[in-house]
XYZ file of C-alpha atoms in Angstrom:
331
model
C 138.231 -72.462 -51.231
C 135.188 -70.328 -51.969
C 137.188 -68.278 -54.509
C 138.477 -71.472 -56.138
C 134.939 -72.838 -56.346
C 133.757 -69.616 -57.984
C 136.557 -69.823 -60.547
C 135.663 -73.424 -61.358
C 132.005 -72.464 -61.675
C 132.915 -69.570 -63.960
C 135.027 -71.860 -66.161
C 132.210 -74.410 -66.236
C 129.688 -71.734 -67.207
C 131.988 -70.569 -69.986
C 132.301 -74.082 -71.383
C 128.542 -74.596 -71.154
C 128.005 -71.309 -72.973
C 130.338 -72.387 -75.777
C 128.603 -75.767 -76.002
C 125.184 -74.096 -76.157
C 126.370 -71.757 -78.900
C 127.772 -74.709 -80.852
C 124.522 -76.639 -80.413
C 122.631 -73.749 -81.986
C 124.677 -73.797 -85.215
C 122.513 -75.415 -87.913
C 123.970 -76.559 -91.244
C 121.718 -75.609 -94.154
C 122.578 -77.009 -97.587
C 121.352 -75.032 -100.628
C 121.605 -77.110 -103.786
C 120.324 -77.239 -107.359
C 121.486 -76.917 -110.945
C 123.363 -73.817 -112.136
C 121.026 -70.937 -112.928
C 118.150 -72.249 -110.834
C 118.164 -69.084 -108.663
C 119.767 -70.274 -105.417
C 122.114 -67.327 -104.870
C 119.456 -64.787 -105.875
C 117.006 -65.990 -103.226
C 119.753 -66.161 -100.591
C 120.781 -62.574 -101.396
C 117.192 -61.290 -101.131
C 116.489 -62.989 -97.812
C 119.826 -62.518 -96.056
C 121.740 -59.732 -97.855
C 118.923 -57.192 -98.350
C 118.993 -57.344 -102.159
C 115.987 -56.202 -104.145
C 114.781 -58.661 -106.777
C 115.939 -56.402 -109.603
C 119.436 -56.157 -108.083
C 120.047 -59.914 -108.332
C 120.665 -59.545 -112.074
C 124.238 -58.505 -111.333
C 125.056 -61.598 -109.288
C 127.554 -64.001 -110.840
C 127.598 -67.778 -110.779
C 128.534 -69.484 -107.516
C 131.945 -71.167 -107.697
C 132.150 -74.416 -105.720
C 130.669 -73.741 -102.228
C 130.045 -70.319 -100.674
C 129.779 -70.382 -96.885
C 127.902 -67.802 -94.837
C 126.850 -67.624 -91.193
C 123.539 -65.924 -90.482
C 122.591 -65.217 -86.867
C 118.933 -65.688 -85.946
C 117.234 -65.058 -82.626
C 120.458 -64.350 -80.794
C 122.067 -67.799 -80.509
C 120.627 -69.613 -83.525
C 123.185 -69.501 -86.350
C 122.417 -70.749 -89.847
C 125.598 -72.220 -91.350
C 124.508 -71.788 -94.971
C 126.323 -73.732 -97.718
C 125.409 -72.340 -101.145
C 126.647 -75.041 -103.548
C 127.449 -74.094 -107.140
C 125.358 -76.098 -109.603
C 127.752 -76.496 -112.529
C 128.073 -80.135 -113.602
C 131.726 -80.504 -112.546
C 130.931 -79.251 -109.033
C 127.876 -81.479 -108.706
C 129.924 -84.562 -109.613
C 132.474 -83.684 -106.923
C 129.751 -83.210 -104.301
C 128.480 -86.737 -104.923
C 131.910 -88.395 -105.071
C 135.110 -86.987 -103.545
C 133.344 -84.381 -101.334
C 130.349 -86.540 -100.430
C 130.996 -86.943 -96.697
C 132.183 -83.355 -96.263
C 129.150 -81.810 -97.984
C 126.361 -84.040 -96.687
C 127.462 -84.771 -93.108
C 125.560 -83.138 -90.193
C 122.987 -81.411 -92.424
C 120.007 -80.025 -90.537
C 118.137 -78.735 -93.604
C 118.514 -79.516 -97.309
C 116.985 -77.016 -99.738
C 116.931 -78.289 -103.307
C 115.969 -75.754 -105.981
C 114.467 -76.715 -109.337
C 114.095 -74.236 -112.201
C 110.455 -74.761 -113.164
C 111.323 -73.764 -116.758
C 114.230 -76.223 -117.118
C 114.251 -78.311 -120.296
C 116.684 -80.874 -118.868
C 114.295 -82.586 -116.494
C 115.974 -86.016 -116.680
C 119.315 -84.539 -115.677
C 117.638 -82.475 -112.948
C 116.007 -85.594 -111.484
C 119.269 -87.569 -111.726
C 121.138 -84.961 -109.671
C 118.264 -84.738 -107.191
C 118.285 -88.523 -106.682
C 122.045 -88.447 -106.089
C 121.565 -85.701 -103.519
C 118.876 -87.665 -101.674
C 121.051 -90.798 -101.615
C 123.885 -88.807 -100.034
C 121.540 -87.259 -97.471
C 120.032 -90.626 -96.591
C 123.519 -92.008 -96.012
C 124.995 -89.062 -94.061
C 122.107 -87.052 -92.550
C 118.957 -89.210 -92.568
C 117.121 -86.933 -90.099
C 117.563 -83.760 -92.152
C 114.506 -81.679 -93.058
C 114.163 -81.582 -96.854
C 112.594 -78.627 -98.641
C 112.121 -78.532 -102.420
C 111.612 -75.190 -104.161
C 110.045 -75.159 -107.609
C 111.507 -71.796 -108.460
C 110.774 -69.044 -111.021
C 107.035 -69.700 -110.836
C 106.465 -66.163 -112.094
C 107.424 -67.467 -115.575
C 104.449 -69.858 -115.540
C 101.064 -68.442 -116.680
C 99.030 -67.553 -113.597
C 96.077 -69.775 -114.539
C 98.350 -72.838 -114.886
C 100.525 -72.462 -111.780
C 98.472 -74.497 -109.319
C 98.097 -77.452 -111.706
C 101.775 -77.503 -112.676
C 102.901 -77.141 -109.071
C 100.642 -79.986 -107.937
C 101.849 -82.265 -110.767
C 105.542 -81.639 -110.098
C 105.104 -81.948 -106.333
C 103.360 -85.319 -106.698
C 106.179 -86.597 -108.930
C 108.906 -85.381 -106.569
C 107.252 -86.893 -103.495
C 107.230 -90.266 -105.234
C 110.859 -89.919 -106.328
C 111.926 -88.894 -102.810
C 110.622 -91.968 -100.984
C 111.396 -93.138 -98.326
C 112.373 -89.562 -97.428
C 109.657 -86.981 -96.797
C 109.836 -83.574 -98.443
C 108.084 -80.207 -98.190
C 107.489 -78.441 -101.523
C 106.974 -74.758 -102.292
C 106.467 -72.873 -105.509
C 108.649 -69.760 -105.265
C 109.620 -66.578 -107.074
C 111.902 -63.688 -106.170
C 109.235 -61.297 -107.439
C 106.536 -61.978 -104.851
C 105.894 -63.100 -101.296
C 106.217 -66.855 -101.988
C 109.945 -66.696 -101.194
C 109.220 -65.407 -97.691
C 106.649 -68.139 -97.061
C 109.127 -70.873 -97.972
C 112.051 -69.487 -95.968
C 109.810 -68.780 -92.964
C 108.879 -72.472 -92.962
C 112.568 -73.390 -92.926
C 113.304 -71.112 -89.980
C 110.242 -72.456 -88.164
C 111.642 -75.989 -88.455
C 114.937 -74.898 -86.876
C 113.754 -72.960 -83.801
C 114.082 -75.491 -80.943
C 111.493 -74.060 -78.522
C 108.967 -72.979 -81.139
C 105.942 -74.578 -79.420
C 106.732 -72.797 -76.151
C 107.129 -69.543 -78.062
C 103.741 -70.013 -79.733
C 102.117 -70.753 -76.391
C 103.405 -67.495 -74.925
C 102.284 -65.590 -78.020
C 98.768 -66.982 -77.497
C 98.793 -65.737 -73.918
C 100.007 -62.331 -75.068
C 97.236 -62.171 -77.702
C 94.657 -62.929 -74.993
C 96.053 -60.195 -72.744
C 95.925 -57.636 -75.559
C 92.549 -58.875 -76.843
C 94.286 -59.081 -80.244
C 92.922 -60.793 -83.332
C 96.413 -61.840 -84.262
C 100.002 -61.605 -83.040
C 102.944 -62.307 -85.370
C 106.633 -62.562 -84.468
C 109.176 -61.586 -87.146
C 112.939 -62.096 -87.208
C 114.515 -58.652 -87.003
C 116.964 -58.644 -89.936
C 115.046 -60.658 -92.535
C 111.437 -60.095 -91.441
C 110.786 -63.804 -91.858
C 107.832 -65.048 -89.799
C 109.008 -67.059 -86.793
C 105.702 -67.780 -85.052
C 102.170 -66.439 -84.750
C 98.936 -66.775 -82.828
C 95.514 -66.154 -84.386
C 92.322 -65.798 -82.373
C 90.072 -65.109 -85.378
C 89.800 -66.612 -88.856
C 91.212 -64.689 -91.833
C 90.456 -65.198 -95.514
C 93.931 -64.390 -96.851
C 96.133 -67.407 -96.093
C 99.158 -65.620 -97.588
C 98.901 -62.547 -95.364
C 102.033 -63.295 -93.287
C 104.444 -63.563 -96.199
C 102.857 -60.512 -97.838
C 103.482 -58.513 -94.664
C 107.065 -59.843 -94.508
C 107.689 -58.669 -98.051
C 106.088 -55.247 -97.572
C 107.750 -54.587 -94.203
C 111.168 -55.670 -95.489
C 110.900 -53.359 -98.514
C 109.767 -50.467 -96.322
C 112.622 -51.081 -93.900
C 115.130 -51.063 -96.792
C 113.668 -47.839 -98.183
C 114.062 -46.084 -94.813
C 117.688 -47.225 -94.549
C 118.435 -45.674 -97.953
C 117.273 -42.349 -96.489
C 119.633 -42.927 -93.533
C 116.654 -43.416 -91.238
C 116.074 -46.335 -88.880
C 112.839 -48.309 -88.827
C 111.582 -48.775 -85.262
C 107.809 -49.063 -85.318
C 104.677 -48.555 -87.378
C 100.997 -47.932 -86.622
C 98.261 -48.492 -89.209
C 94.722 -47.604 -88.155
C 91.367 -47.334 -89.915
C 87.701 -47.936 -89.107
C 88.119 -51.745 -89.236
C 91.359 -52.506 -87.411
C 94.512 -51.237 -85.748
C 97.886 -52.848 -86.510
C 101.092 -52.233 -84.566
C 104.551 -53.257 -85.754
C 107.133 -52.667 -83.042
C 110.461 -53.924 -81.714
C 109.939 -56.711 -79.212
C 113.423 -58.071 -78.480
C 116.956 -57.462 -79.727
C 116.313 -60.002 -82.520
C 112.571 -59.701 -83.257
C 109.697 -57.443 -84.247
C 106.108 -58.100 -83.246
C 102.880 -57.241 -85.063
C 99.680 -56.926 -83.042
C 96.371 -56.658 -84.933
C 93.145 -55.618 -83.174
C 89.661 -55.276 -84.669
C 88.355 -53.570 -81.518
C 89.163 -49.963 -82.401
C 88.060 -48.951 -78.924
C 91.329 -50.287 -77.493
C 93.633 -47.307 -77.022
C 97.005 -47.500 -78.850
C 98.776 -46.484 -75.631
C 97.450 -49.616 -73.906
C 98.777 -51.915 -76.634
C 102.143 -50.156 -76.659
C 102.350 -50.560 -72.887
C 101.633 -54.285 -73.189
C 104.407 -54.640 -75.777
C 106.790 -52.706 -73.530
C 105.987 -54.913 -70.530
C 106.390 -58.115 -72.596
C 109.876 -57.296 -73.913
C 111.976 -58.658 -71.052
C 109.843 -61.821 -70.842
C 110.254 -62.676 -74.534
C 113.948 -61.730 -74.450
C 114.481 -64.373 -71.755
C 112.272 -66.868 -73.588
C 114.217 -66.537 -76.839
C 117.540 -66.643 -75.034
C 116.423 -69.922 -73.460
C 116.412 -71.522 -76.932
C 120.131 -72.206 -76.538
C 119.516 -74.307 -73.447
C 116.666 -76.156 -75.158
C 118.884 -76.989 -78.122
C 121.608 -78.271 -75.856
C 119.171 -80.554 -74.000
C 117.840 -81.886 -77.313
C 121.351 -82.681 -78.482
C 122.087 -84.536 -75.227
C-alpha cells in the first residue's frame, strides 16, 4: 500500500509539474505593418543579432512562432505576425479567434516615419477590437519604432504627440507606449518592461533584492535575464541622475557578452572599480545575472562575492517558485 501511495503521489507530482509548466507559457503577439521593424527587434533581443546584421533579414511570411524560455519555467510563446496587407486582413477575419485568443501581451509596432498614417491607425483599431473581444485582459504595449530617424531635438515632442493620440484611440483599453530604435538602448527598456509584466512573483523578487542590497550595503542591485540581459527587477537605495542606466547596461553587457562568444570565450563575471564606485556583474542563478553597485570603496570585493555566492541557492529557489505562483493565479 505504501508503494502504491508513492506511485500515485509521483504521478500526481508529474501532472502538477506539467500543469505548472503550461501555466507559465505566455502568448505574446507581435504585430504591425510590413517593414515596421518587428522581426529586427525580435532578432536583436532573442537571437543575438547585432543591429547592423538585421539588414539581411527578409519579410515575415504569415506568422512565425518561437518559444523563448525565461527564468527557467517562464516561456514566451512569441507570434511574429507578418504585416503585409493580405495577412493583416486574414488576421482580422478568418484567423481572428486563432490569432487573438489567450493573448497575454500585445506589442503593436508603428514605423514613426510611415506616410500611411490613416491605414496604420485603421489596422491598429482592428487589432484592438479583436483583442477586446478575445483577450480583454491582455497587456498592450505600443512601440513607436525607428526613432533614430527623427531629429534628436524633435523626438520628445513627436513621441508625446503620437502617444497622446494613440491613448485616445485605444480607449477603453489602456496602453503603454515606448519610443524605440534598434540602434540604442531604448529597445532594451521597452522589452524589459514587457518581461516585468509577465513575471508572476515580481514583487516578492523585488522584496528579496532589497534585503540583499541591505546586506551588501549596496547602492543598487539589478537582476538581468541570462540570455537576453533584459532587466527583470532591481532595488535602489540611493538616487541616480541617469534614468536610462539600466537599459544602457543591458545593451553594453549584451554586446560584450556577444564579443566574448565570438572569441570562443564564455562570459561569467565582471568587476569595474574606480575611486567612486565598485560594480560587480556575476552569475546568480542558472537563468540570471546580478549586478551589485557599491559607492563605499572600503567594502572588500571578496565580501561582496561571498554574499553573491551565499545568495545563489536562495534566489534559485525563489525563481523556481514562480511556476507555483503562476499556477495559483490561474486557479
